[in-house]
mmCIF file of C-alpha atoms and ligand atoms in Angstrom:
data_model
loop_
_atom_site.group_PDB
_atom_site.id
_atom_site.type_symbol
_atom_site.label_atom_id
_atom_site.label_comp_id
_atom_site.label_asym_id
_atom_site.label_seq_id
_atom_site.Cartn_x
_atom_site.Cartn_y
_atom_site.Cartn_z
ATOM 1 C CA UNK V 1 -14.295 -12.703 18.445
ATOM 2 C CA UNK V 2 -10.900 -11.524 19.503
ATOM 3 C CA UNK V 3 -10.512 -7.747 19.869
ATOM 4 C CA UNK V 4 -8.124 -7.517 16.895
ATOM 5 C CA UNK V 5 -7.957 -3.942 15.521
ATOM 6 C CA UNK V 6 -10.431 -2.338 17.914
ATOM 7 C CA UNK V 7 -7.866 -1.978 20.689
ATOM 8 C CA UNK V 8 -5.091 -0.822 18.369
ATOM 9 C CA UNK V 9 -3.902 2.486 16.936
ATOM 10 C CA UNK V 10 -1.887 3.173 13.787
ATOM 11 C CA UNK V 11 0.663 5.980 13.871
ATOM 12 C CA UNK V 12 1.691 7.547 10.563
ATOM 13 C CA UNK V 13 5.460 8.055 10.440
ATOM 14 C CA UNK V 14 6.631 10.098 7.437
ATOM 15 C CA UNK V 15 10.078 9.138 6.117
ATOM 16 C CA UNK V 16 12.343 10.244 3.291
ATOM 17 C CA UNK V 17 10.586 12.415 0.709
ATOM 18 C CA UNK V 18 7.168 10.743 0.507
ATOM 19 C CA UNK V 19 7.220 7.384 2.347
ATOM 20 C CA UNK V 20 4.922 6.451 5.199
ATOM 21 C CA UNK V 21 5.978 3.907 7.810
ATOM 22 C CA UNK V 22 3.075 2.444 9.787
ATOM 23 C CA UNK V 23 3.463 1.820 13.512
ATOM 24 C CA UNK V 24 0.635 -0.309 14.963
ATOM 25 C CA UNK V 25 0.401 -0.221 18.752
ATOM 26 C CA UNK V 26 -1.794 -0.982 21.765
ATOM 27 C CA UNK V 27 -0.258 1.631 24.053
ATOM 28 C CA UNK V 28 2.450 -0.790 25.201
ATOM 29 C CA UNK V 29 3.647 -2.919 22.282
ATOM 30 C CA UNK V 30 4.221 -1.879 18.692
ATOM 31 C CA UNK V 31 4.853 -3.433 15.291
ATOM 32 C CA UNK V 32 6.197 -1.494 12.329
ATOM 33 C CA UNK V 33 5.401 -2.026 8.655
ATOM 34 C CA UNK V 34 8.128 -1.389 6.051
ATOM 35 C CA UNK V 35 10.668 0.557 8.159
ATOM 36 C CA UNK V 36 12.834 2.022 5.430
ATOM 37 C CA UNK V 37 14.425 4.234 8.070
ATOM 38 C CA UNK V 38 14.877 3.320 11.756
ATOM 39 C CA UNK V 39 15.095 6.899 13.005
ATOM 40 C CA UNK V 40 11.398 7.900 12.920
ATOM 41 C CA UNK V 41 10.459 4.491 14.354
ATOM 42 C CA UNK V 42 12.836 4.769 17.300
ATOM 43 C CA UNK V 43 11.679 8.346 17.913
ATOM 44 C CA UNK V 44 8.013 7.286 17.939
ATOM 45 C CA UNK V 45 8.702 4.318 20.239
ATOM 46 C CA UNK V 46 10.405 6.650 22.694
ATOM 47 C CA UNK V 47 7.813 9.404 22.428
ATOM 48 C CA UNK V 48 4.897 7.049 23.060
ATOM 49 C CA UNK V 49 6.652 4.727 25.521
ATOM 50 C CA UNK V 50 6.252 1.675 23.262
ATOM 51 C CA UNK V 51 8.198 -1.582 23.035
ATOM 52 C CA UNK V 52 8.872 -2.908 19.522
ATOM 53 C CA UNK V 53 7.600 -6.495 19.168
ATOM 54 C CA UNK V 54 7.641 -7.182 15.418
ATOM 55 C CA UNK V 55 8.697 -5.921 11.994
ATOM 56 C CA UNK V 56 6.531 -6.575 8.911
ATOM 57 C CA UNK V 57 7.954 -6.228 5.395
ATOM 58 C CA UNK V 58 6.085 -6.209 2.079
ATOM 59 C CA UNK V 59 9.003 -6.295 -0.383
ATOM 60 C CA UNK V 60 12.740 -5.920 -0.689
ATOM 61 C CA UNK V 61 13.203 -2.284 -1.775
ATOM 62 C CA UNK V 62 15.602 -0.257 0.360
ATOM 63 C CA UNK V 63 13.060 2.401 1.301
ATOM 64 C CA UNK V 64 10.994 -0.376 2.918
ATOM 65 C CA UNK V 65 13.699 -2.408 4.688
ATOM 66 C CA UNK V 66 16.626 -0.022 5.249
ATOM 67 C CA UNK V 67 15.886 0.473 8.938
ATOM 68 C CA UNK V 68 15.708 -3.226 9.808
ATOM 69 C CA UNK V 69 19.336 -3.757 10.972
ATOM 70 C CA UNK V 70 19.238 -0.789 13.341
ATOM 71 C CA UNK V 71 15.827 -1.775 14.712
ATOM 72 C CA UNK V 72 17.077 -5.326 15.326
ATOM 73 C CA UNK V 73 20.091 -3.904 17.166
ATOM 74 C CA UNK V 74 17.590 -2.007 19.302
ATOM 75 C CA UNK V 75 15.284 -5.012 19.850
ATOM 76 C CA UNK V 76 15.686 -8.603 18.581
ATOM 77 C CA UNK V 77 12.136 -9.069 17.300
ATOM 78 C CA UNK V 78 10.618 -11.376 14.671
ATOM 79 C CA UNK V 79 10.810 -10.046 11.117
ATOM 80 C CA UNK V 80 8.020 -11.139 8.766
ATOM 81 C CA UNK V 81 8.624 -10.825 5.055
ATOM 82 C CA UNK V 82 7.972 -12.288 1.620
ATOM 83 C CA UNK V 83 9.057 -15.903 1.129
ATOM 84 C CA UNK V 84 9.733 -15.120 -2.517
ATOM 85 C CA UNK V 85 12.414 -12.485 -1.865
ATOM 86 C CA UNK V 86 15.806 -12.607 -0.165
ATOM 87 C CA UNK V 87 15.887 -10.049 2.639
ATOM 88 C CA UNK V 88 18.490 -10.063 5.414
ATOM 89 C CA UNK V 89 16.978 -10.445 8.861
ATOM 90 C CA UNK V 90 13.684 -12.061 7.886
ATOM 91 C CA UNK V 91 12.861 -14.738 10.470
ATOM 92 C CA UNK V 92 9.382 -15.656 9.223
ATOM 93 C CA UNK V 93 9.073 -15.933 5.422
ATOM 94 C CA UNK V 94 5.426 -15.710 4.339
ATOM 95 C CA UNK V 95 3.324 -16.452 1.288
ATOM 96 C CA UNK V 96 -0.374 -16.426 0.450
ATOM 97 C CA UNK V 97 -2.416 -18.554 2.801
ATOM 98 C CA UNK V 98 -0.208 -17.755 5.795
ATOM 99 C CA UNK V 99 -1.859 -16.264 8.836
ATOM 100 C CA UNK V 100 0.142 -14.631 11.607
ATOM 101 C CA UNK V 101 -0.640 -13.270 15.034
ATOM 102 C CA UNK V 102 1.581 -10.247 15.577
ATOM 103 C CA UNK V 103 3.539 -10.713 18.821
ATOM 104 C CA UNK V 104 2.453 -8.420 21.617
ATOM 105 C CA UNK V 105 -0.605 -7.110 19.758
ATOM 106 C CA UNK V 106 -2.784 -10.171 19.170
ATOM 107 C CA UNK V 107 -3.352 -8.735 15.693
ATOM 108 C CA UNK V 108 -4.274 -11.472 13.216
ATOM 109 C CA UNK V 109 -3.118 -10.824 9.658
ATOM 110 C CA UNK V 110 -3.635 -12.874 6.526
ATOM 111 C CA UNK V 111 -0.979 -12.775 3.824
ATOM 112 C CA UNK V 112 -1.714 -12.176 0.150
ATOM 113 C CA UNK V 113 0.722 -12.667 -2.719
ATOM 114 C CA UNK V 114 0.622 -9.509 -4.846
ATOM 115 C CA UNK V 115 3.452 -9.804 -7.400
ATOM 116 C CA UNK V 116 4.064 -7.101 -9.989
ATOM 117 C CA UNK V 117 5.976 -4.223 -8.407
ATOM 118 C CA UNK V 118 8.447 -6.873 -7.251
ATOM 119 C CA UNK V 119 8.336 -10.590 -7.901
ATOM 120 C CA UNK V 120 7.615 -11.674 -4.324
ATOM 121 C CA UNK V 121 5.633 -8.686 -2.996
ATOM 122 C CA UNK V 122 3.146 -9.598 -0.260
ATOM 123 C CA UNK V 123 0.367 -7.682 1.473
ATOM 124 C CA UNK V 124 -1.127 -8.075 4.930
ATOM 125 C CA UNK V 125 -4.846 -7.781 5.663
ATOM 126 C CA UNK V 126 -6.477 -7.917 9.077
ATOM 127 C CA UNK V 127 -8.897 -10.623 10.129
ATOM 128 C CA UNK V 128 -11.416 -10.544 12.951
ATOM 129 C CA UNK V 129 -13.489 -7.793 14.485
ATOM 130 C CA UNK V 130 -12.932 -4.055 14.250
ATOM 131 C CA UNK V 131 -11.717 -1.941 11.351
ATOM 132 C CA UNK V 132 -10.263 -3.782 8.369
ATOM 133 C CA UNK V 133 -6.733 -2.765 7.479
ATOM 134 C CA UNK V 134 -4.665 -3.544 4.399
ATOM 135 C CA UNK V 135 -0.912 -2.986 4.323
ATOM 136 C CA UNK V 136 -0.046 -3.197 0.654
ATOM 137 C CA UNK V 137 3.400 -1.596 0.300
ATOM 138 C CA UNK V 138 3.948 -0.413 -3.267
ATOM 139 C CA UNK V 139 1.212 -2.463 -4.974
ATOM 140 C CA UNK V 140 -1.977 -0.409 -4.653
ATOM 141 C CA UNK V 141 -1.552 3.337 -4.081
ATOM 142 C CA UNK V 142 -4.194 5.959 -3.406
ATOM 143 C CA UNK V 143 -5.334 6.707 -6.947
ATOM 144 C CA UNK V 144 -2.607 4.613 -8.541
ATOM 145 C CA UNK V 145 -0.384 1.547 -8.395
ATOM 146 C CA UNK V 146 3.284 0.658 -8.167
ATOM 147 C CA UNK V 147 5.617 0.502 -11.127
ATOM 148 C CA UNK V 148 6.304 -2.887 -12.667
ATOM 149 C CA UNK V 149 9.958 -3.353 -11.764
ATOM 150 C CA UNK V 150 9.965 -7.152 -11.756
ATOM 151 C CA UNK V 151 6.516 -8.442 -12.665
ATOM 152 C CA UNK V 152 4.298 -8.468 -15.731
ATOM 153 C CA UNK V 153 1.158 -6.428 -16.409
ATOM 154 C CA UNK V 154 -0.879 -9.631 -16.086
ATOM 155 C CA UNK V 155 0.588 -10.305 -12.637
ATOM 156 C CA UNK V 156 -0.013 -6.769 -11.413
ATOM 157 C CA UNK V 157 -3.534 -6.641 -12.815
ATOM 158 C CA UNK V 158 -4.315 -9.890 -10.992
ATOM 159 C CA UNK V 159 -2.762 -8.586 -7.769
ATOM 160 C CA UNK V 160 -4.803 -5.379 -7.948
ATOM 161 C CA UNK V 161 -7.978 -7.356 -8.699
ATOM 162 C CA UNK V 162 -7.282 -9.407 -5.580
ATOM 163 C CA UNK V 163 -6.988 -6.269 -3.459
ATOM 164 C CA UNK V 164 -10.015 -4.684 -5.140
ATOM 165 C CA UNK V 165 -12.101 -7.713 -4.092
ATOM 166 C CA UNK V 166 -11.562 -6.939 -0.386
ATOM 167 C CA UNK V 167 -14.516 -5.399 1.479
ATOM 168 C CA UNK V 168 -15.097 -1.771 0.450
ATOM 169 C CA UNK V 169 -14.552 -0.405 3.949
ATOM 170 C CA UNK V 170 -11.043 -1.871 4.154
ATOM 171 C CA UNK V 171 -8.592 0.920 4.985
ATOM 172 C CA UNK V 172 -5.706 0.993 2.518
ATOM 173 C CA UNK V 173 -2.349 1.722 4.150
ATOM 174 C CA UNK V 174 0.026 2.079 1.224
ATOM 175 C CA UNK V 175 3.622 3.210 1.560
ATOM 176 C CA UNK V 176 3.831 6.505 -0.373
ATOM 177 C CA UNK V 177 2.119 9.887 -0.614
ATOM 178 C CA UNK V 178 1.758 9.862 -4.404
ATOM 179 C CA UNK V 179 -1.936 10.670 -4.365
ATOM 180 C CA UNK V 180 -2.114 14.048 -6.106
ATOM 181 C CA UNK V 181 0.135 12.977 -8.980
ATOM 182 C CA UNK V 182 -1.888 9.788 -9.305
ATOM 183 C CA UNK V 183 -5.198 11.636 -9.346
ATOM 184 C CA UNK V 184 -3.925 14.121 -11.950
ATOM 185 C CA UNK V 185 -3.244 11.163 -14.181
ATOM 186 C CA UNK V 186 -6.609 9.599 -13.308
ATOM 187 C CA UNK V 187 -8.378 12.809 -14.346
ATOM 188 C CA UNK V 188 -6.625 12.754 -17.710
ATOM 189 C CA UNK V 189 -7.681 9.157 -18.214
ATOM 190 C CA UNK V 190 -11.290 9.448 -17.020
ATOM 191 C CA UNK V 191 -12.276 13.140 -17.068
ATOM 192 C CA UNK V 192 -16.015 12.483 -16.666
ATOM 193 C CA UNK V 193 -15.688 10.508 -13.410
ATOM 194 C CA UNK V 194 -17.577 12.632 -10.869
ATOM 195 C CA UNK V 195 -16.312 10.663 -7.838
ATOM 196 C CA UNK V 196 -12.796 11.319 -9.071
ATOM 197 C CA UNK V 197 -13.425 15.055 -9.419
ATOM 198 C CA UNK V 198 -14.764 15.170 -5.850
ATOM 199 C CA UNK V 199 -11.783 13.207 -4.610
ATOM 200 C CA UNK V 200 -9.345 15.558 -6.333
ATOM 201 C CA UNK V 201 -10.811 18.500 -4.390
ATOM 202 C CA UNK V 202 -10.894 16.578 -1.109
ATOM 203 C CA UNK V 203 -7.333 15.257 -1.327
ATOM 204 C CA UNK V 204 -5.940 18.589 -2.545
ATOM 205 C CA UNK V 205 -7.397 20.179 0.565
ATOM 206 C CA UNK V 206 -5.630 17.635 2.771
ATOM 207 C CA UNK V 207 -2.300 18.222 1.043
ATOM 208 C CA UNK V 208 -2.690 21.997 1.322
ATOM 209 C CA UNK V 209 -2.918 21.435 5.093
ATOM 210 C CA UNK V 210 -0.045 18.913 4.992
ATOM 211 C CA UNK V 211 -2.419 16.115 6.078
ATOM 212 C CA UNK V 212 -1.753 12.601 4.714
ATOM 213 C CA UNK V 213 -4.261 11.306 2.150
ATOM 214 C CA UNK V 214 -3.577 7.796 3.450
ATOM 215 C CA UNK V 215 -5.366 5.611 4.450
ATOM 216 C CA UNK V 216 -7.744 5.390 1.552
ATOM 217 C CA UNK V 217 -10.481 2.750 1.287
ATOM 218 C CA UNK V 218 -11.017 -0.028 -1.200
ATOM 219 C CA UNK V 219 -14.406 1.493 -2.095
ATOM 220 C CA UNK V 220 -12.824 4.872 -2.895
ATOM 221 C CA UNK V 221 -10.152 3.177 -4.985
ATOM 222 C CA UNK V 222 -12.756 1.170 -6.884
ATOM 223 C CA UNK V 223 -14.567 4.420 -7.695
ATOM 224 C CA UNK V 224 -11.574 6.575 -8.655
ATOM 225 C CA UNK V 225 -8.379 4.581 -9.265
ATOM 226 C CA UNK V 226 -7.917 3.958 -13.013
ATOM 227 C CA UNK V 227 -5.764 0.903 -12.379
ATOM 228 C CA UNK V 228 -8.764 -0.796 -10.719
ATOM 229 C CA UNK V 229 -11.050 0.540 -13.468
ATOM 230 C CA UNK V 230 -9.135 -0.289 -16.626
ATOM 231 C CA UNK V 231 -12.260 -1.738 -18.227
ATOM 232 C CA UNK V 232 -14.543 1.213 -17.347
ATOM 233 C CA UNK V 233 -16.150 2.591 -20.550
ATOM 234 C CA UNK V 234 -14.721 6.093 -20.074
ATOM 235 C CA UNK V 235 -11.205 4.748 -19.639
ATOM 236 C CA UNK V 236 -11.459 2.391 -22.602
ATOM 237 C CA UNK V 237 -12.722 5.308 -24.703
ATOM 238 C CA UNK V 238 -9.724 7.468 -23.744
ATOM 239 C CA UNK V 239 -7.235 4.675 -24.419
ATOM 240 C CA UNK V 240 -8.797 4.008 -27.819
ATOM 241 C CA UNK V 241 -9.104 7.691 -28.748
ATOM 242 C CA UNK V 242 -5.432 8.286 -27.969
ATOM 243 C CA UNK V 243 -4.350 5.230 -29.925
ATOM 244 C CA UNK V 244 -2.981 3.426 -26.884
ATOM 245 C CA UNK V 245 -5.147 0.348 -27.477
ATOM 246 C CA UNK V 246 -7.162 -1.023 -30.361
ATOM 247 C CA UNK V 247 -10.862 -1.854 -30.056
ATOM 248 C CA UNK V 248 -11.299 -5.256 -28.445
ATOM 249 C CA UNK V 249 -8.296 -4.916 -26.149
ATOM 250 C CA UNK V 250 -8.228 -7.368 -23.237
ATOM 251 C CA UNK V 251 -8.380 -6.218 -19.609
ATOM 252 C CA UNK V 252 -4.631 -6.889 -19.286
ATOM 253 C CA UNK V 253 -3.957 -4.895 -22.481
ATOM 254 C CA UNK V 254 -5.940 -2.005 -21.009
ATOM 255 C CA UNK V 255 -4.068 -2.194 -17.707
ATOM 256 C CA UNK V 256 -0.700 -2.391 -19.486
ATOM 257 C CA UNK V 257 -1.553 0.646 -21.606
ATOM 258 C CA UNK V 258 -2.506 2.645 -18.517
ATOM 259 C CA UNK V 259 0.683 1.668 -16.676
ATOM 260 C CA UNK V 260 2.858 2.516 -19.698
ATOM 261 C CA UNK V 261 1.116 5.914 -20.085
ATOM 262 C CA UNK V 262 1.516 6.724 -16.384
ATOM 263 C CA UNK V 263 5.240 5.965 -16.611
ATOM 264 C CA UNK V 264 5.675 8.944 -18.948
ATOM 265 C CA UNK V 265 2.832 11.165 -17.741
HETATM 266 ZN ZN1 ZN R 301 9.057 -0.583 -3.857
#
């Protein structure tokens, strides 16, 4: 097996109010995921003595791509992005089934189509030995999921089911620190979930110390994220008791009701 993630490190670069940019490096070369702002990326490259070798994009929103022009002026590197969206600077449009080897890092990533937040949103998941990493942009969040700006509830539910089917130890590198707000909602939806109550305490402690709650894991999301648990009996009971769905609602109905409730929570 190729070394893949075992020889690599991920740096967490906070940006804007609550974004995280992910800088993957081997001590020499680095690739950045969703650089909404170039400034923290350039600062990290300089601080750690790294050479930028690739840019990876999940979707077209400005807080995920805004730094691309300045990074390309700094280093003319390949830019990977969704085939289904028009983004200036993308050199390698990708869709599900694509597999890339990140230049300079030897990191093999498979591409998943995860429409819903945007129409062409993609995610990247590692292949090979070492830790499993998922870069999922604004699709799956710690304790929550992205808003449906362009896609349908059915699309997003299918995208989240796809991510939820990844191995439980997969580390989830999403793009925002929304965790506490998401878990507050989750607790309202499924108050008797003991794993969720434990997670609330654990994540609150991290935030009190200004420590990121990201990465999460797929297993933790399966246990505590209502958007991966829309058919759990406790969640169905809450949705029915509050009149948000009728008995017999489909899984997509349940997901749609959760997403609509969260939008106004
Ligand atoms: Zn977005």
